Rosetta silent file (secondary structure, phi, psi, omega in degrees, C-alpha in Angstrom):
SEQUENCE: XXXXXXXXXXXXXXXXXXXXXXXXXXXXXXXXXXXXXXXXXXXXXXXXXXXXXXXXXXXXXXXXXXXXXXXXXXXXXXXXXXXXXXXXXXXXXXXXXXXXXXXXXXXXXXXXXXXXXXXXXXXXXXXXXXXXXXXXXXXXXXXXXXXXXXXXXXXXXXXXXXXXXXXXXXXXXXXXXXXXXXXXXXXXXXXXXXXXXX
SCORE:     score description
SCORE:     0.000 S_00000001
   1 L     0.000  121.841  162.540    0.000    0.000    0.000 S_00000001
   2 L   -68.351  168.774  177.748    1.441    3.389   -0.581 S_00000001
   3 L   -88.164  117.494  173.511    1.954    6.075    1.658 S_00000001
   4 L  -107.129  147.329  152.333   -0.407    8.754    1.078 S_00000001
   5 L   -87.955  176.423 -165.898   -0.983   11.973    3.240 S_00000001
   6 L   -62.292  -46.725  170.029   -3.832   12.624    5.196 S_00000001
   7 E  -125.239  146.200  169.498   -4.405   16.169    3.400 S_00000001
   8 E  -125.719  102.278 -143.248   -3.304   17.986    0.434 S_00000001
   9 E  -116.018   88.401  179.752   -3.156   21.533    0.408 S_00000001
  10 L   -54.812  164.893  177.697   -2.519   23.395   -3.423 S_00000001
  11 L   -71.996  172.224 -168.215   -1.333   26.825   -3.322 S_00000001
  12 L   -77.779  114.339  161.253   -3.971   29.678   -2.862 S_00000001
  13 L   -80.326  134.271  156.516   -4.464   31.141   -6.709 S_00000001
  14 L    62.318   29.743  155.984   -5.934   35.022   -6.833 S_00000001
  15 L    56.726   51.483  173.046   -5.891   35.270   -3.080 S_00000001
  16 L   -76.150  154.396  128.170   -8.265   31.902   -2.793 S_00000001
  17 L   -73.402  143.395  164.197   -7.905   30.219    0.566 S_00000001
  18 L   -44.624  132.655 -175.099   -6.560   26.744   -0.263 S_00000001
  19 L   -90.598  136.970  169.037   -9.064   23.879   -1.226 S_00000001
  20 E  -133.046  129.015 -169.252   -8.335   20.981    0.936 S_00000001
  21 E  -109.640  135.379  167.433   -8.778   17.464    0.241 S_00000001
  22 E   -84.951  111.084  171.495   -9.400   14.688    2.610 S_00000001
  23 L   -89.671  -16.731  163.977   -9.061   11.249    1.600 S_00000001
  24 L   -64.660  -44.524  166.371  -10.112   10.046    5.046 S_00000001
  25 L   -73.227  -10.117 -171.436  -13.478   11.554    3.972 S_00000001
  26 L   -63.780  128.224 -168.245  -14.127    9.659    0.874 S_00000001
  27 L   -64.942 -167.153 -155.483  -16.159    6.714    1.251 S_00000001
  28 L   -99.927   -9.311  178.757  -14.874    2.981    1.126 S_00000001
  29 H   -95.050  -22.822  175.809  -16.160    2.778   -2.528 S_00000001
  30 H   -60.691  -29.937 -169.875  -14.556    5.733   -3.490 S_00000001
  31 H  -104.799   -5.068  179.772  -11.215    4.542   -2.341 S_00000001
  32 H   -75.825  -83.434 -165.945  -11.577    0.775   -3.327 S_00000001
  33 H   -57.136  -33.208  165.139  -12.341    2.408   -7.396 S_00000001
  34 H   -59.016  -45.170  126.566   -9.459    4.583   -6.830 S_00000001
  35 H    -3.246  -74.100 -163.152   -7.153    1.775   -5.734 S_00000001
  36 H   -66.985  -37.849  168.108   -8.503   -0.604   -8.665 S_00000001
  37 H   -85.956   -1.427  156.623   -7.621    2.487  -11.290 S_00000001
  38 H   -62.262  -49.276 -167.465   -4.224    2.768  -10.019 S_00000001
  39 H   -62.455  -51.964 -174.112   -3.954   -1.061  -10.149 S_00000001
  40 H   -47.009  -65.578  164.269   -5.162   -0.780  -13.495 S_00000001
  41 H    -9.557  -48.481 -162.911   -2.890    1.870  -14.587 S_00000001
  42 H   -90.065  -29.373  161.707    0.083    0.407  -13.610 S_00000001
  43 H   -48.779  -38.048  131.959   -0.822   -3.291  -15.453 S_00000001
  44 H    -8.905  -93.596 -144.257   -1.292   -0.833  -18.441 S_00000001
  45 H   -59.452  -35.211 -177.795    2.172    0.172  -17.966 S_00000001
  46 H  -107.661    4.618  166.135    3.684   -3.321  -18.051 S_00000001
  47 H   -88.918  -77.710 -161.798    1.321   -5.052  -20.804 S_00000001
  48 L  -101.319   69.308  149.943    1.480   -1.711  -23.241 S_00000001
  49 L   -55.321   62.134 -116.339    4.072    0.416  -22.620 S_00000001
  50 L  -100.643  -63.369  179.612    2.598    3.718  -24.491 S_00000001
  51 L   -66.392 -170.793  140.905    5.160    6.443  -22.660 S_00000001
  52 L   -22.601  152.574  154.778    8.669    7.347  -22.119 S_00000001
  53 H   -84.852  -12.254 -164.049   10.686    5.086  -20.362 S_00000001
  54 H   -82.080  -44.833  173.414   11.298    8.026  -18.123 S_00000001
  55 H   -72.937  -70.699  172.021    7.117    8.292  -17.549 S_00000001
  56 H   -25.369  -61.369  170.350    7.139    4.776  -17.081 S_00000001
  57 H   -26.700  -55.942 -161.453    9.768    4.860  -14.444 S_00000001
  58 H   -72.499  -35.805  173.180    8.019    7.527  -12.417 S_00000001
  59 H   -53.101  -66.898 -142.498    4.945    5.254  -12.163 S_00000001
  60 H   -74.665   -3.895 -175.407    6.155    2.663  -11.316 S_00000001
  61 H   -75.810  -34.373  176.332    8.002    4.490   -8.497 S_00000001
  62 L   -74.471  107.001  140.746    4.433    5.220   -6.785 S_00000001
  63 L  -100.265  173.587 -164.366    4.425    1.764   -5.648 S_00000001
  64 L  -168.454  140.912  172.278    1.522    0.100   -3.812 S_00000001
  65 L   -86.895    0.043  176.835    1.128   -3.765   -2.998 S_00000001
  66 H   -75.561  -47.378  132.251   -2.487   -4.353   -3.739 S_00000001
  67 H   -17.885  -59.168 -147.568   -1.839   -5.219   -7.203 S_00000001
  68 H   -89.370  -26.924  163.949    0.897   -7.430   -6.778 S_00000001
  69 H   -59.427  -83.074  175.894   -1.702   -9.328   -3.720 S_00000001
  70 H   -66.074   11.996 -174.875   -4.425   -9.629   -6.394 S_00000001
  71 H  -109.372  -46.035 -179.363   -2.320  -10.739   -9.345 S_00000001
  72 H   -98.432   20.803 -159.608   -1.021  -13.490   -6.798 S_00000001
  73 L  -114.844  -45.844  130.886   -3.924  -14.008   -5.425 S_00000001
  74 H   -13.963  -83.138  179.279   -5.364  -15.259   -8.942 S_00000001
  75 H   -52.359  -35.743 -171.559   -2.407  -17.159   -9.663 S_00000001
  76 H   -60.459  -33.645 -150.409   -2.828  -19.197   -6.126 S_00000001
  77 H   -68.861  -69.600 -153.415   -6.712  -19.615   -7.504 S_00000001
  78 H   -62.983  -26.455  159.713   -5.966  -20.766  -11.033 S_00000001
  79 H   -98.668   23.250 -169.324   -3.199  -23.467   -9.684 S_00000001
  80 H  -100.410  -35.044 -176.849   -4.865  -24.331   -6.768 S_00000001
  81 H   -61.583  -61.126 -159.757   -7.926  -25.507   -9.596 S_00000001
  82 L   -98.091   73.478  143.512   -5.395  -27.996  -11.732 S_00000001
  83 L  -117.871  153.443 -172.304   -3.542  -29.653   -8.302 S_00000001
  84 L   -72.147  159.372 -171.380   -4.454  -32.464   -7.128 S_00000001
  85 H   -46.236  -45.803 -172.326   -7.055  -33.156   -4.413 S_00000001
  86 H   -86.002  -16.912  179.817   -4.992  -33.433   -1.521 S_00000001
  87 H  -102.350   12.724 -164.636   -2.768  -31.049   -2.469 S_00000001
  88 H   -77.749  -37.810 -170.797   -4.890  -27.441   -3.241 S_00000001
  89 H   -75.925  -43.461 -167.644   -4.018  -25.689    0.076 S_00000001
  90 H   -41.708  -46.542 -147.204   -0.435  -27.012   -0.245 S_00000001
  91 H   -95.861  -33.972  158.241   -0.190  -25.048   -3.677 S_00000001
  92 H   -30.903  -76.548  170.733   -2.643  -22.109   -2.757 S_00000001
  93 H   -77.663   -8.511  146.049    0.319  -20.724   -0.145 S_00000001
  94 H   -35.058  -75.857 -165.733    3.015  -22.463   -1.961 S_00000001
  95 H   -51.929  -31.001  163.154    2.421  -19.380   -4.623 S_00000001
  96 H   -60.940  -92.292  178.402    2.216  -16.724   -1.506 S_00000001
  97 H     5.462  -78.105  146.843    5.299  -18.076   -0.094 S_00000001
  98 H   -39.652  -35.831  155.225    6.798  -18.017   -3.147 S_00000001
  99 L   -51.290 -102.090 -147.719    5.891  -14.514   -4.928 S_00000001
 100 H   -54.008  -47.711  177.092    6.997  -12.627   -1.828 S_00000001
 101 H   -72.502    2.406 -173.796   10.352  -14.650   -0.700 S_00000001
 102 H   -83.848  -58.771  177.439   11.005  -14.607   -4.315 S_00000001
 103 H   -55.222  -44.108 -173.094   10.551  -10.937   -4.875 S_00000001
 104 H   -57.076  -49.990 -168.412   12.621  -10.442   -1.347 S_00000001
 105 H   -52.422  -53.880 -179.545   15.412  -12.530   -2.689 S_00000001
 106 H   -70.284  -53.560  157.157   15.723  -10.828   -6.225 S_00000001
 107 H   -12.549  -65.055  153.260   15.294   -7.274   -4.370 S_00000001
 108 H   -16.914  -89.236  176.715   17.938   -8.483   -2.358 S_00000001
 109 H   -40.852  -42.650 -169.358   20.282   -8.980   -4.956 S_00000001
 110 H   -84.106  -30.882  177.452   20.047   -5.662   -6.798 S_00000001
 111 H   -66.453  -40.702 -177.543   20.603   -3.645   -3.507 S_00000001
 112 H   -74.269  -12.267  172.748   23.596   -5.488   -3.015 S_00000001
 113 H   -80.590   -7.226  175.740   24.634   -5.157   -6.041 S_00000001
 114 L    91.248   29.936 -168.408   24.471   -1.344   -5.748 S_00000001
 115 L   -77.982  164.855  165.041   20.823   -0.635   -7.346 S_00000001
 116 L  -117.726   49.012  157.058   18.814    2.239   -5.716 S_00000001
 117 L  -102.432  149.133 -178.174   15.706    0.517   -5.802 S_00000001
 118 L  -107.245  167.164 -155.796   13.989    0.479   -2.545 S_00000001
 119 H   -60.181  -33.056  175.532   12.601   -2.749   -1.189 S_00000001
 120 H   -84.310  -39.670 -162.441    8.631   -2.360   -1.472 S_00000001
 121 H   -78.397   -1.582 -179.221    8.864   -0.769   -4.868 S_00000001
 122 H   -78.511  -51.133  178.233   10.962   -3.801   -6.380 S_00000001
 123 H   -63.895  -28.979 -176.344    8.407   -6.026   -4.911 S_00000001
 124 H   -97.320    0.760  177.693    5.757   -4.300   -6.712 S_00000001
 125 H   -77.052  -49.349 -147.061    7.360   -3.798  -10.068 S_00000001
 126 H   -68.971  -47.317  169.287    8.332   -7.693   -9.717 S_00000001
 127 H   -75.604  -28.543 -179.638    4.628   -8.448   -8.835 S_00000001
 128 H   -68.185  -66.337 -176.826    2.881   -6.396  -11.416 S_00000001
 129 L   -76.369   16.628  158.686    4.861   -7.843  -14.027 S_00000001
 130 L   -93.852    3.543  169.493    4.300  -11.095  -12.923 S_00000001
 131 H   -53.340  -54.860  174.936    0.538  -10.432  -14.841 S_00000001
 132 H   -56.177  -46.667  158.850    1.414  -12.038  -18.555 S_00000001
 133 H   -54.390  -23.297  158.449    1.973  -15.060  -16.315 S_00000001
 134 H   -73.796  -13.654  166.668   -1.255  -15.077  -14.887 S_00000001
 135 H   -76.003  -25.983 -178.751   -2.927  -14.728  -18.167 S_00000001
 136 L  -101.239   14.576  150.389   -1.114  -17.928  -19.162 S_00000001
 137 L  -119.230  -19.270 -177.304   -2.313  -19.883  -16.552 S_00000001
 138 L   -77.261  -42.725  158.257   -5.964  -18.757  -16.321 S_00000001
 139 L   -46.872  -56.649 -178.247   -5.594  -19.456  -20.260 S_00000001
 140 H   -48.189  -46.875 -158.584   -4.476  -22.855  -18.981 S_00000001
 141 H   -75.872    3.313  170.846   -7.464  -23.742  -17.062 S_00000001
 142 H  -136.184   -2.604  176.106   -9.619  -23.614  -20.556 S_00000001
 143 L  -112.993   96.834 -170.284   -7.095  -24.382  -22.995 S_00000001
 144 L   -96.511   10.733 -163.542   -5.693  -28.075  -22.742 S_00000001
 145 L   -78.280   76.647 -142.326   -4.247  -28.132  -25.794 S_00000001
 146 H   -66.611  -30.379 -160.666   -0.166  -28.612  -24.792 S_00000001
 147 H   -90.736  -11.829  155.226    1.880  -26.939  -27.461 S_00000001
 148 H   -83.037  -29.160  160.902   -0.455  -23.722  -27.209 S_00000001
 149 H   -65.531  -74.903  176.455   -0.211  -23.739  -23.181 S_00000001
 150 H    -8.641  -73.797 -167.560    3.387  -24.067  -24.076 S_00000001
 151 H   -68.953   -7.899 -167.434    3.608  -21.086  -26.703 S_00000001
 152 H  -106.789  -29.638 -179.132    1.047  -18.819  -23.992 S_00000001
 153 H   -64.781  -49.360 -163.850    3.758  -20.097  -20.860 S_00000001
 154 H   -70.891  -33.075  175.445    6.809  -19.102  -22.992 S_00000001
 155 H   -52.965  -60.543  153.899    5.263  -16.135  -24.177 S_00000001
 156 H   -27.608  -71.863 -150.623    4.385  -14.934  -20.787 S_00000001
 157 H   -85.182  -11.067  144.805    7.446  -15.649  -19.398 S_00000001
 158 H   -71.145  -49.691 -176.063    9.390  -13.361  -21.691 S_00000001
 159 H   -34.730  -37.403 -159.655    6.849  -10.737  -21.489 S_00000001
 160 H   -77.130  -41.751 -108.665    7.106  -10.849  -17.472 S_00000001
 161 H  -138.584  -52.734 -160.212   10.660  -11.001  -17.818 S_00000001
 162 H   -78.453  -30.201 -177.329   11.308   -8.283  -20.408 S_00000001
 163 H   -66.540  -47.946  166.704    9.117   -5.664  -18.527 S_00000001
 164 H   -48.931  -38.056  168.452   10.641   -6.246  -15.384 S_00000001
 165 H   -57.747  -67.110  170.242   14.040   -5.963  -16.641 S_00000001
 166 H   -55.641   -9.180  162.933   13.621   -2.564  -18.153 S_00000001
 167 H   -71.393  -35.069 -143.569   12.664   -1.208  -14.590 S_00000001
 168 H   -92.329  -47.469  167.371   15.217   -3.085  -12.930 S_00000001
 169 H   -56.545  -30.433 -175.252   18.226   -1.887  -15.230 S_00000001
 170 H   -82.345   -4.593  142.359   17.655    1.756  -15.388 S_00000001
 171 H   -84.238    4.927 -165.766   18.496    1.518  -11.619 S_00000001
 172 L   -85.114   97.189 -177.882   21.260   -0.654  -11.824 S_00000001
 173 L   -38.751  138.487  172.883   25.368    0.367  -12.473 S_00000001
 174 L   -37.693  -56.112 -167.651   26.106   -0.581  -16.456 S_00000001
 175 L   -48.769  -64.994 -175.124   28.725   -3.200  -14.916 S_00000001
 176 L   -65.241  -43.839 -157.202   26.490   -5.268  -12.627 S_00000001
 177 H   -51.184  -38.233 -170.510   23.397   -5.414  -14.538 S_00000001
 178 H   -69.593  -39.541 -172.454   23.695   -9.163  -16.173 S_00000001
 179 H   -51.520  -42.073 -169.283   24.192   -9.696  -12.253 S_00000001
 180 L   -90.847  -32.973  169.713   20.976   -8.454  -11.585 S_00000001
 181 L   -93.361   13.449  161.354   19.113   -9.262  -14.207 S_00000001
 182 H   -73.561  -57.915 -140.853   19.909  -13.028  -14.282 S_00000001
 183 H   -98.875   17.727  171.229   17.771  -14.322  -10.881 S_00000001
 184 H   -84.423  -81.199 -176.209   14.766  -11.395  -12.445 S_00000001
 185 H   -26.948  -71.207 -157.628   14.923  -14.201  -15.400 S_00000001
 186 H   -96.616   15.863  138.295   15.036  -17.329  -13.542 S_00000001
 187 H   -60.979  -45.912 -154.352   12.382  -16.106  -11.194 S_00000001
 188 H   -89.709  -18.437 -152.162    9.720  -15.654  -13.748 S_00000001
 189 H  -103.976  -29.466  145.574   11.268  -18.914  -15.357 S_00000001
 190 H   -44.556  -40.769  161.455    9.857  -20.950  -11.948 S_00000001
 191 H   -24.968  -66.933 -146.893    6.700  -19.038  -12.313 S_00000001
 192 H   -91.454  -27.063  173.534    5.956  -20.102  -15.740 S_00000001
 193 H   -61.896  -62.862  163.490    7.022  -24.063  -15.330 S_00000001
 194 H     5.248  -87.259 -174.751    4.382  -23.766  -12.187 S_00000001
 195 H   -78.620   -4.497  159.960    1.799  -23.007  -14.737 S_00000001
 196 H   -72.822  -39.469 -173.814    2.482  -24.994  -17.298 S_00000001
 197 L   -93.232   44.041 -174.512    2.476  -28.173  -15.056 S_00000001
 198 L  -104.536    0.000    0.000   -0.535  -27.213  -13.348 S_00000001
């Protein structure tokens, strides 16, 4: 969730007193559809990249975890469907478990590596652009056909993998980047065997 303030106060135009907005007053539907057109917005940003990379950036820089919680919150659904009986809770929090120590891990890596990404906004670029994989398994659960689950897994799993990358490098030193952007790769590349053999 980002950090919002409480109030926001523009300057006074033409000797105005300031209009001040409350987001504490807005009701709970108001801030649930505001939420949901952020989330949209930024799933925009990593299926159709339309701007700048520079406009991109700065989005993705508001981060906020509610996305990346309902994108894996899906995924636990749709491979929780093709697991076997005894095993559907196992692989429901298998995929929490996974996402988020996943996300920590690659995070990890680029701050040590000398990136200036900070630790929630990594996780949410990392989750948002785990979405073309979630399309390819939800795909799965009606398509049974294997070499088109195949070409929609592989497909993903660049997609996931290329979007993520261009976030992750422009914070990165030139040197280190193959560093950083290996375990980005062979995160996304557990993801997508997951849904294919689900």
């Amino acid at each position: 969730m980002a950090a919002t303030s409480g109030a926001r106060s523009p300057a006074a135009v033409g000797g105005s007193p300031p209009q001040e907005i409350q987001e504490l007053d807005e009701t709970v539907v108001a801030t649930v559809l505001r939420d949901l057109r952020n989330v949209a917005g930024k799933l925009r940003l990593v299926l159709l990249p339309t701007g700048s990379p520079e406009q991109t950036l700065k989005e993705l820089r508001n981060w906020d975890l509610w996305g990346p919680l309902l994108l894996c919150l899906v995924l636990s659904l749709s491979l929780s469907f093709g697991a076997p009986a005894g095993q559907v809770s196992l692989v429901f929090s298998g995929v929490f478990v996974l996402m988020w120590a996943g996300a920590a891990v690659v995070t990890l890596n680029a701050q040590l590596l000398g990136g200036s990404v900070s630790f929630f906004q990594s996780v949410c670029v990392l989750g948002y652009c785990l979405f073309p994989l979630v399309i390819a398994a939800v795909a799965g659960l009606l398509i049974r056909n294997g070499v088109v689950r195949s070409v929609l897994v592989v497909a993903g799993w660049v997609w996931a993998t290329r979007a993520s990358v261009v976030f992750m490098q422009s914070l990165l030193p030139p040197s280190k980047r193959a560093l950083a952007i290996y375990p980005v790769g062979l995160f996304y590349l557990v993801w997508a065997w997951m849904v294919y053999v689900e």
